[in-house]
Coordinates of C-alpha atoms and ligand atoms in Angstrom, one line a residue:
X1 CA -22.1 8.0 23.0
X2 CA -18.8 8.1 25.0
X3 CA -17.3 5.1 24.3
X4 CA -18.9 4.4 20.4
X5 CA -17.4 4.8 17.4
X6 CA -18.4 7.9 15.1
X7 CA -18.0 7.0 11.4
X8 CA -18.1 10.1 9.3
X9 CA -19.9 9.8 6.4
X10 CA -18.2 8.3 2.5
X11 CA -18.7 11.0 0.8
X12 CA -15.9 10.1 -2.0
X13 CA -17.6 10.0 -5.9
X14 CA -18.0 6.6 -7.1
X15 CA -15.9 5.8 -10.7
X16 CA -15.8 2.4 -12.2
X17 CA -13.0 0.9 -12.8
X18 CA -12.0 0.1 -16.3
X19 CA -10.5 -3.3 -17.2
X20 CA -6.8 -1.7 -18.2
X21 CA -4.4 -4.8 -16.8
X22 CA -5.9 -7.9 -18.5
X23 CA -4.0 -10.8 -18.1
X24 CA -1.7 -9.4 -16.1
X25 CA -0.4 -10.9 -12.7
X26 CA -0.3 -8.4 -9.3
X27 CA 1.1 -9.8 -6.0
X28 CA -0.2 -7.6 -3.5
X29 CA 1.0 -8.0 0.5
X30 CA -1.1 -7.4 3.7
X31 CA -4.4 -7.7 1.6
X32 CA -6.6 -9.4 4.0
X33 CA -7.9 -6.2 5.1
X34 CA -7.4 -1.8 5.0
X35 CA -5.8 -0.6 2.3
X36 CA -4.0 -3.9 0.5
X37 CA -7.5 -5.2 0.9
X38 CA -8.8 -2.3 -1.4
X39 CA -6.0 -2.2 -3.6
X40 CA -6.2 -6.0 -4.8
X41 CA -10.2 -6.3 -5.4
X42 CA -9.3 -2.9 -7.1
X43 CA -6.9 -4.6 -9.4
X44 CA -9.1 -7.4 -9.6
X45 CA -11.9 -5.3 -11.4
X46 CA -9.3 -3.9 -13.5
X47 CA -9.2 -7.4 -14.8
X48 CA -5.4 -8.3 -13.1
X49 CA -4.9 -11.8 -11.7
X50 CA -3.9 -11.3 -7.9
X51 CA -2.0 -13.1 -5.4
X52 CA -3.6 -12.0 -2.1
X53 CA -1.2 -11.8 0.6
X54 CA -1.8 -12.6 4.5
X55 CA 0.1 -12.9 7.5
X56 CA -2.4 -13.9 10.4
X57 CA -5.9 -13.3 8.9
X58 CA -6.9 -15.9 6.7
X59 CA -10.5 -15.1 7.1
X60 CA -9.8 -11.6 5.8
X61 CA -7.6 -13.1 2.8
X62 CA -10.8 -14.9 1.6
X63 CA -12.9 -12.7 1.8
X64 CA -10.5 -10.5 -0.7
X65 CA -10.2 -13.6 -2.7
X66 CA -13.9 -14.2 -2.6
X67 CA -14.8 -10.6 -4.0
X68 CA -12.4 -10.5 -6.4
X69 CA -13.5 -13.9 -7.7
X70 CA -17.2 -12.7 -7.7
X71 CA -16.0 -9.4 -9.4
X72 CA -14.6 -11.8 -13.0
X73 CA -11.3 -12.0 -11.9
X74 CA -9.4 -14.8 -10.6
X75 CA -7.2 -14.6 -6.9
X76 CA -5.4 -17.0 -4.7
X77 CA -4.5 -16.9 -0.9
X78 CA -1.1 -17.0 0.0
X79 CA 0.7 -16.7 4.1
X80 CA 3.9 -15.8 4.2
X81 CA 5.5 -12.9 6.3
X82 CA 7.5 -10.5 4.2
X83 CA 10.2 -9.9 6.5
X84 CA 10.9 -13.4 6.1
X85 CA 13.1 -13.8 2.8
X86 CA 12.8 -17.2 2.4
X87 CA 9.0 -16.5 2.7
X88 CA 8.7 -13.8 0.3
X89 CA 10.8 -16.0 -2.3
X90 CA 8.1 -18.8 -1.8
X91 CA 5.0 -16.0 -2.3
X92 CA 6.7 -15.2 -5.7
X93 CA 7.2 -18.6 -7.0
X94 CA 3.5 -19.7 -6.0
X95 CA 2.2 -16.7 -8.2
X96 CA 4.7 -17.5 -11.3
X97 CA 3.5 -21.2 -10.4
X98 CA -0.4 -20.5 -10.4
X99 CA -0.2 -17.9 -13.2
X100 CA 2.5 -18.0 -15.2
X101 CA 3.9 -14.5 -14.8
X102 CA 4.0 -11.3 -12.4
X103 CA 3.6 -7.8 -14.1
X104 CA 2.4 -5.7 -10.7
X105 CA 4.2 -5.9 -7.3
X106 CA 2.3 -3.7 -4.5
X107 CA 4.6 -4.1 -1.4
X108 CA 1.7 -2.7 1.0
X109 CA 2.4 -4.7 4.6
X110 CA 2.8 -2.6 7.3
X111 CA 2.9 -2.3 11.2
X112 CA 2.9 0.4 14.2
X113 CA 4.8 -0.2 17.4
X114 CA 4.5 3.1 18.5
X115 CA 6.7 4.4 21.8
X116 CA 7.9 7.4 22.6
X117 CA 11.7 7.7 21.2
X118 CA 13.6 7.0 24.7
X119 CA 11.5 3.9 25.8
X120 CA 10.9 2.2 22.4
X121 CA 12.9 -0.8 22.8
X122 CA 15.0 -2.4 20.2
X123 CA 12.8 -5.3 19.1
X124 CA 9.9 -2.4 18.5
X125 CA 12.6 -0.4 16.5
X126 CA 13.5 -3.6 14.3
X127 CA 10.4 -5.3 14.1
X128 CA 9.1 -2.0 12.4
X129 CA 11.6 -1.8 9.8
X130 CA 12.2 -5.5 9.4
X131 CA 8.1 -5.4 7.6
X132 CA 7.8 -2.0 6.4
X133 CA 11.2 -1.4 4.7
X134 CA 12.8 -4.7 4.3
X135 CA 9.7 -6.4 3.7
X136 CA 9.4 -4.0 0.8
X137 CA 12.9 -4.1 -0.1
X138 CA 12.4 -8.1 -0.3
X139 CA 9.1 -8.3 -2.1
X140 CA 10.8 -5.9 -4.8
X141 CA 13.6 -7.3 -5.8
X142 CA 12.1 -10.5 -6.3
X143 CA 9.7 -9.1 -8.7
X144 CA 12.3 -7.5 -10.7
X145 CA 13.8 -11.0 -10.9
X146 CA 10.8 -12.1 -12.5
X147 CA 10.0 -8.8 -15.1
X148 CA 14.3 -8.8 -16.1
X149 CA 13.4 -12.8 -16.8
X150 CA 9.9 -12.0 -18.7
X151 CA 11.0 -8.6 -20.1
X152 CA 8.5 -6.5 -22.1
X153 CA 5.1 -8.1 -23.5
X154 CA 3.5 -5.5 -25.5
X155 CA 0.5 -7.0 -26.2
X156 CA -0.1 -6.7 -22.1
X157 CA 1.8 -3.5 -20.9
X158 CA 4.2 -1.6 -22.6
X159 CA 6.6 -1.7 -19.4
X160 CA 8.2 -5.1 -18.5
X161 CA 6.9 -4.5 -14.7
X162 CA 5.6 -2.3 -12.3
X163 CA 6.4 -1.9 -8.5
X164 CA 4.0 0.6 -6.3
X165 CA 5.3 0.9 -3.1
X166 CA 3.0 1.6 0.0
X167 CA 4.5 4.8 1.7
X168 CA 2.3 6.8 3.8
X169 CA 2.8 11.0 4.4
X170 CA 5.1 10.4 7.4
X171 CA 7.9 9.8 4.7
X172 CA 7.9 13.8 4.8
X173 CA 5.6 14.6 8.1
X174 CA 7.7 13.8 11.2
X175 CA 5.5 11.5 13.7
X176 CA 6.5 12.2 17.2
X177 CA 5.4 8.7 19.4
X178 CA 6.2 6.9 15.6
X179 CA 10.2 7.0 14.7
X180 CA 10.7 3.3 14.0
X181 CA 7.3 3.8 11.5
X182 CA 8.5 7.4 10.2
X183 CA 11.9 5.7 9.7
X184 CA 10.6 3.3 7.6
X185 CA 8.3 5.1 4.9
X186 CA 11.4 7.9 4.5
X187 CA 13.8 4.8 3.8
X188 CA 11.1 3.8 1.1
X189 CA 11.3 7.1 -0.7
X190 CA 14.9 6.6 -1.3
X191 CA 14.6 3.1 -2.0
X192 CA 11.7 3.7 -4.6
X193 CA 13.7 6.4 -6.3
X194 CA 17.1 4.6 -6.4
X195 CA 15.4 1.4 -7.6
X196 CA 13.4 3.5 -10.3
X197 CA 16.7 5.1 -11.9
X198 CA 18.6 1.6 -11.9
X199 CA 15.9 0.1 -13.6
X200 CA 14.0 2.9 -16.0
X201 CA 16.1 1.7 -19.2
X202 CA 14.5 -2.0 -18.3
X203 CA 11.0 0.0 -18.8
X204 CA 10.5 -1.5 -15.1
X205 CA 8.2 1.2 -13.8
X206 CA 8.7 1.9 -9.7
X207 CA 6.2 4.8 -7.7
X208 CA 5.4 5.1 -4.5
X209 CA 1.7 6.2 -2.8
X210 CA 1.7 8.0 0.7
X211 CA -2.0 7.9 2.0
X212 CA -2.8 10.2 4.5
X213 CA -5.8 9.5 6.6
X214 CA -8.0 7.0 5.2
X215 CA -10.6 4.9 6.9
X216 CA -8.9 2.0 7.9
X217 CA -9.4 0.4 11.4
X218 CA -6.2 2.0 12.3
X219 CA -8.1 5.7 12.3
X220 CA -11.3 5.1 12.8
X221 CA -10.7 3.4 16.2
X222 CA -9.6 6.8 17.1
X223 CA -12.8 8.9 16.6
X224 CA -15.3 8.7 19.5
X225 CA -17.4 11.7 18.5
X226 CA -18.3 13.8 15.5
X227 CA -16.5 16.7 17.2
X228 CA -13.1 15.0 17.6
X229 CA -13.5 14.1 13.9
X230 CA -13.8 17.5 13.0
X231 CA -11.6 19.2 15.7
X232 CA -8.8 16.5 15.6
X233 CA -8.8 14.7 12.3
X234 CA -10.3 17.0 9.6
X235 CA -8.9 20.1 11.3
X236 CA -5.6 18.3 9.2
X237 CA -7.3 17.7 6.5
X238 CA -8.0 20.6 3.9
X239 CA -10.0 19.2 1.6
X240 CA -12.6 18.4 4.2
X241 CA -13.4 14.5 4.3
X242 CA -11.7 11.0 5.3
X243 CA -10.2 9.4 2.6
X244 CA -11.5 6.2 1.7
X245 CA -9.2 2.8 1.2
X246 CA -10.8 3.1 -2.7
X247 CA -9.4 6.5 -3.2
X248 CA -6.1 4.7 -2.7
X249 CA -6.8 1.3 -4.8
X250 CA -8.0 4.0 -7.8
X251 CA -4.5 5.7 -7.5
X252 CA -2.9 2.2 -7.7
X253 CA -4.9 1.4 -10.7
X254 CA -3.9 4.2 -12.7
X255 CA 0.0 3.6 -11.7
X256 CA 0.0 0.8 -12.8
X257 CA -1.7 0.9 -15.8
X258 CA 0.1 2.5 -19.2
X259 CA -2.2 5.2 -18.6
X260 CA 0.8 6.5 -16.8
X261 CA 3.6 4.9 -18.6
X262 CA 5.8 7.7 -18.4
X263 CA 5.5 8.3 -14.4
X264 CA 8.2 6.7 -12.6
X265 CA 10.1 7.7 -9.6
X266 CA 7.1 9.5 -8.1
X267 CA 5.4 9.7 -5.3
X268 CA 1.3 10.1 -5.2
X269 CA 0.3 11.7 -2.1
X270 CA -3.5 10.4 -1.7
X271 CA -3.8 12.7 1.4
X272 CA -6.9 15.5 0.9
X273 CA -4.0 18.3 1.2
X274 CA -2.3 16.9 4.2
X275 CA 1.3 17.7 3.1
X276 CA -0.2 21.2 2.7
X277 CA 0.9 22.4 5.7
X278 CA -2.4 23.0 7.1
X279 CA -1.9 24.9 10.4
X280 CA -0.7 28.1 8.0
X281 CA -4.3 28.5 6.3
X282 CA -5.7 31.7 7.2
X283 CA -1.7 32.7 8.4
X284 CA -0.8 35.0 5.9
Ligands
NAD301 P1 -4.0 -2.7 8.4 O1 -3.4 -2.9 9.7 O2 -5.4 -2.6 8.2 O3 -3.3 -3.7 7.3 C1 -2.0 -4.1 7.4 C2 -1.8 -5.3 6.6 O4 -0.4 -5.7 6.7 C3 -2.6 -6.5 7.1 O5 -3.2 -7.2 6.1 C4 -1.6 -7.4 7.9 O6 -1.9 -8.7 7.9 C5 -0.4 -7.1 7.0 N1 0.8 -7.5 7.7 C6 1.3 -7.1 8.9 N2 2.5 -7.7 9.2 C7 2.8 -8.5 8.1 C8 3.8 -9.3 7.8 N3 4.9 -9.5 8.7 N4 3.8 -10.0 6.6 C9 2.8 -9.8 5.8 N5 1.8 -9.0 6.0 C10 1.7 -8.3 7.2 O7 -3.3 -1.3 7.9 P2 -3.6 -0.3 6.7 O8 -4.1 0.9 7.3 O9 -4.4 -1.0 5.6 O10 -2.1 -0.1 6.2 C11 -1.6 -0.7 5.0 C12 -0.4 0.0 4.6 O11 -0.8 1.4 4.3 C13 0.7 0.1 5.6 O12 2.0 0.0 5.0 C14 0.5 1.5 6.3 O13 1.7 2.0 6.8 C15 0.1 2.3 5.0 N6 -0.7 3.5 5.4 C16 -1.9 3.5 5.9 C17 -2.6 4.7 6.2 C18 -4.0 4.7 6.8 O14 -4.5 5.8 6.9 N7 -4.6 3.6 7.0 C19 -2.0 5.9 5.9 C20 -0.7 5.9 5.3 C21 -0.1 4.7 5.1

């Protein structure tokens, strides 16, 4: 068993998703697979329209595409790479071109280059922030181009857009081996929160999620046994299981629909009790 993979089991409660965002438009980035992949065939069975972002794995973007189309909704493919502005600019006007309008902008790309601090070059350093904070920053301010143009349809949303940006705990964890990546997701708090107060009296609606662990390749790569799984991973974890890349899409759902019209500025933490400062149970 050395060198398998353990999976530990899904053991999160299964809850349809209701059809809150029809005929509206999501862009979501980096959903060929893990988490973005969730979070647009999550949208797509809430009945939103989704441009399905990809940088390298096409295969993976059609797959997304596929289920969400086999799910009722409609999805199209697009490659661009969002540190690239000229890219990013293009993704935008292929959804406004292809569906006539954006409501939902999930920024969700994101990359580890990991080193410790004193040999982590330069390129590793930029490369990091260039996708996970510019690409971000880049992806959100040309959505709010497109919500200030449309401005507020009530008969879809009672917001004139809605940005959720893809942070991660390790905007408030520290992540020794990780300070480009750590970097990053803290500069996305600030830029969530400062980009939600600019634009609250436009009802444009900005939140962030921080996922702890949840089973994406990048995880479960790392769990060889059932005993490093419970000694390493859940040993973090206090609510006792791996999250799953749905309990995420859920949470994403529910921001974005006026089921939480009144949240903005805030940052879901979809991690089981990680940012519960674990190591102090039984401490006291
Ligand atoms: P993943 O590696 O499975 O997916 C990353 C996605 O980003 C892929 O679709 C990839 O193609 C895309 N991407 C990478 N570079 C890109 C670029 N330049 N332009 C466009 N797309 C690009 O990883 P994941 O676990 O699904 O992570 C997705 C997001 O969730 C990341 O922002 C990550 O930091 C965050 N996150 C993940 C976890 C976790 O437990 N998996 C926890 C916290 C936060």
């Amino acid at each position: 068993m050395d060198n398998e993979q353990y999976t530990p089991p899904n053991e999160m409660p299964v809850m349809p998703i209701q059809p809150v965002l029809t005929g509206q438009v999501a862009v979501v980035t980096g959903a060929s697979k893990g988490l973005g992949q969730a979070i647009a065939i999550a949208l797509g069975q809430a009945g939103a329209r989704v441009l399905v972002n990809y940088h390298s794995d096409e295969k993976g973007a059609l797959e997304t595409v596929e289920t969400i189309s086999a799910e009722g909704s409609e999805a199209i493919p697009f490659r661009a790479d969002v540190a690239r502005e000229e890219d990013v600019e293009s993704m935008f006007a292929e959804a406004k071109g292809r569906f006539g309008r954006i409501d939902i902008c999930v920024p969700n790309s994101g990359i580890q280059l990991n080193a410790p601090v004193d040999e982590m070059t330069l390129q590793q350093w930029q490369r990091v922030i260039d996708v996970n904070l510019t690409g971000q920053f880049l992806c959100a301010r040309a959505a709010i181009r497109q919500f200030k143009r449309q401005g507020i349809d009530r008969s879809l949303s009672a917001a004139a857009g809605k940005i959720v940006f893809m942070s991660s705990v390790h905007d408030i964890i520290p992540w020794e081996g990780h300070v480009n990546y750590a970097a990053a997701k803290g500069g996305i708090m600030l830029l969530m929160k400062s980009i939600a107060q600019e634009l609250a009296d436009k009802r444009i609606r900005v939140n962030a999620v921080s996922p702890g662990a949840i089973r994406t390749p990048m995880n479960v790569e790392k769990l060889t046994t059932p005993e490093l799984f419970k000694s390493k991973l859940l040993k973090l974890i206090p609510y006792g299981r791996i999250g799953e890349p749905e309990d995420v899409g859920q949470a994403v759902v529910w921001l974005v629909s006026d089921a939480s019209d009144y949240v903005t500025g805030t940052t879901i933490y979809i991690d089981g009790g990680m940012t519960l400062y674990p190591g102090f149970i039984g401490a006291g």
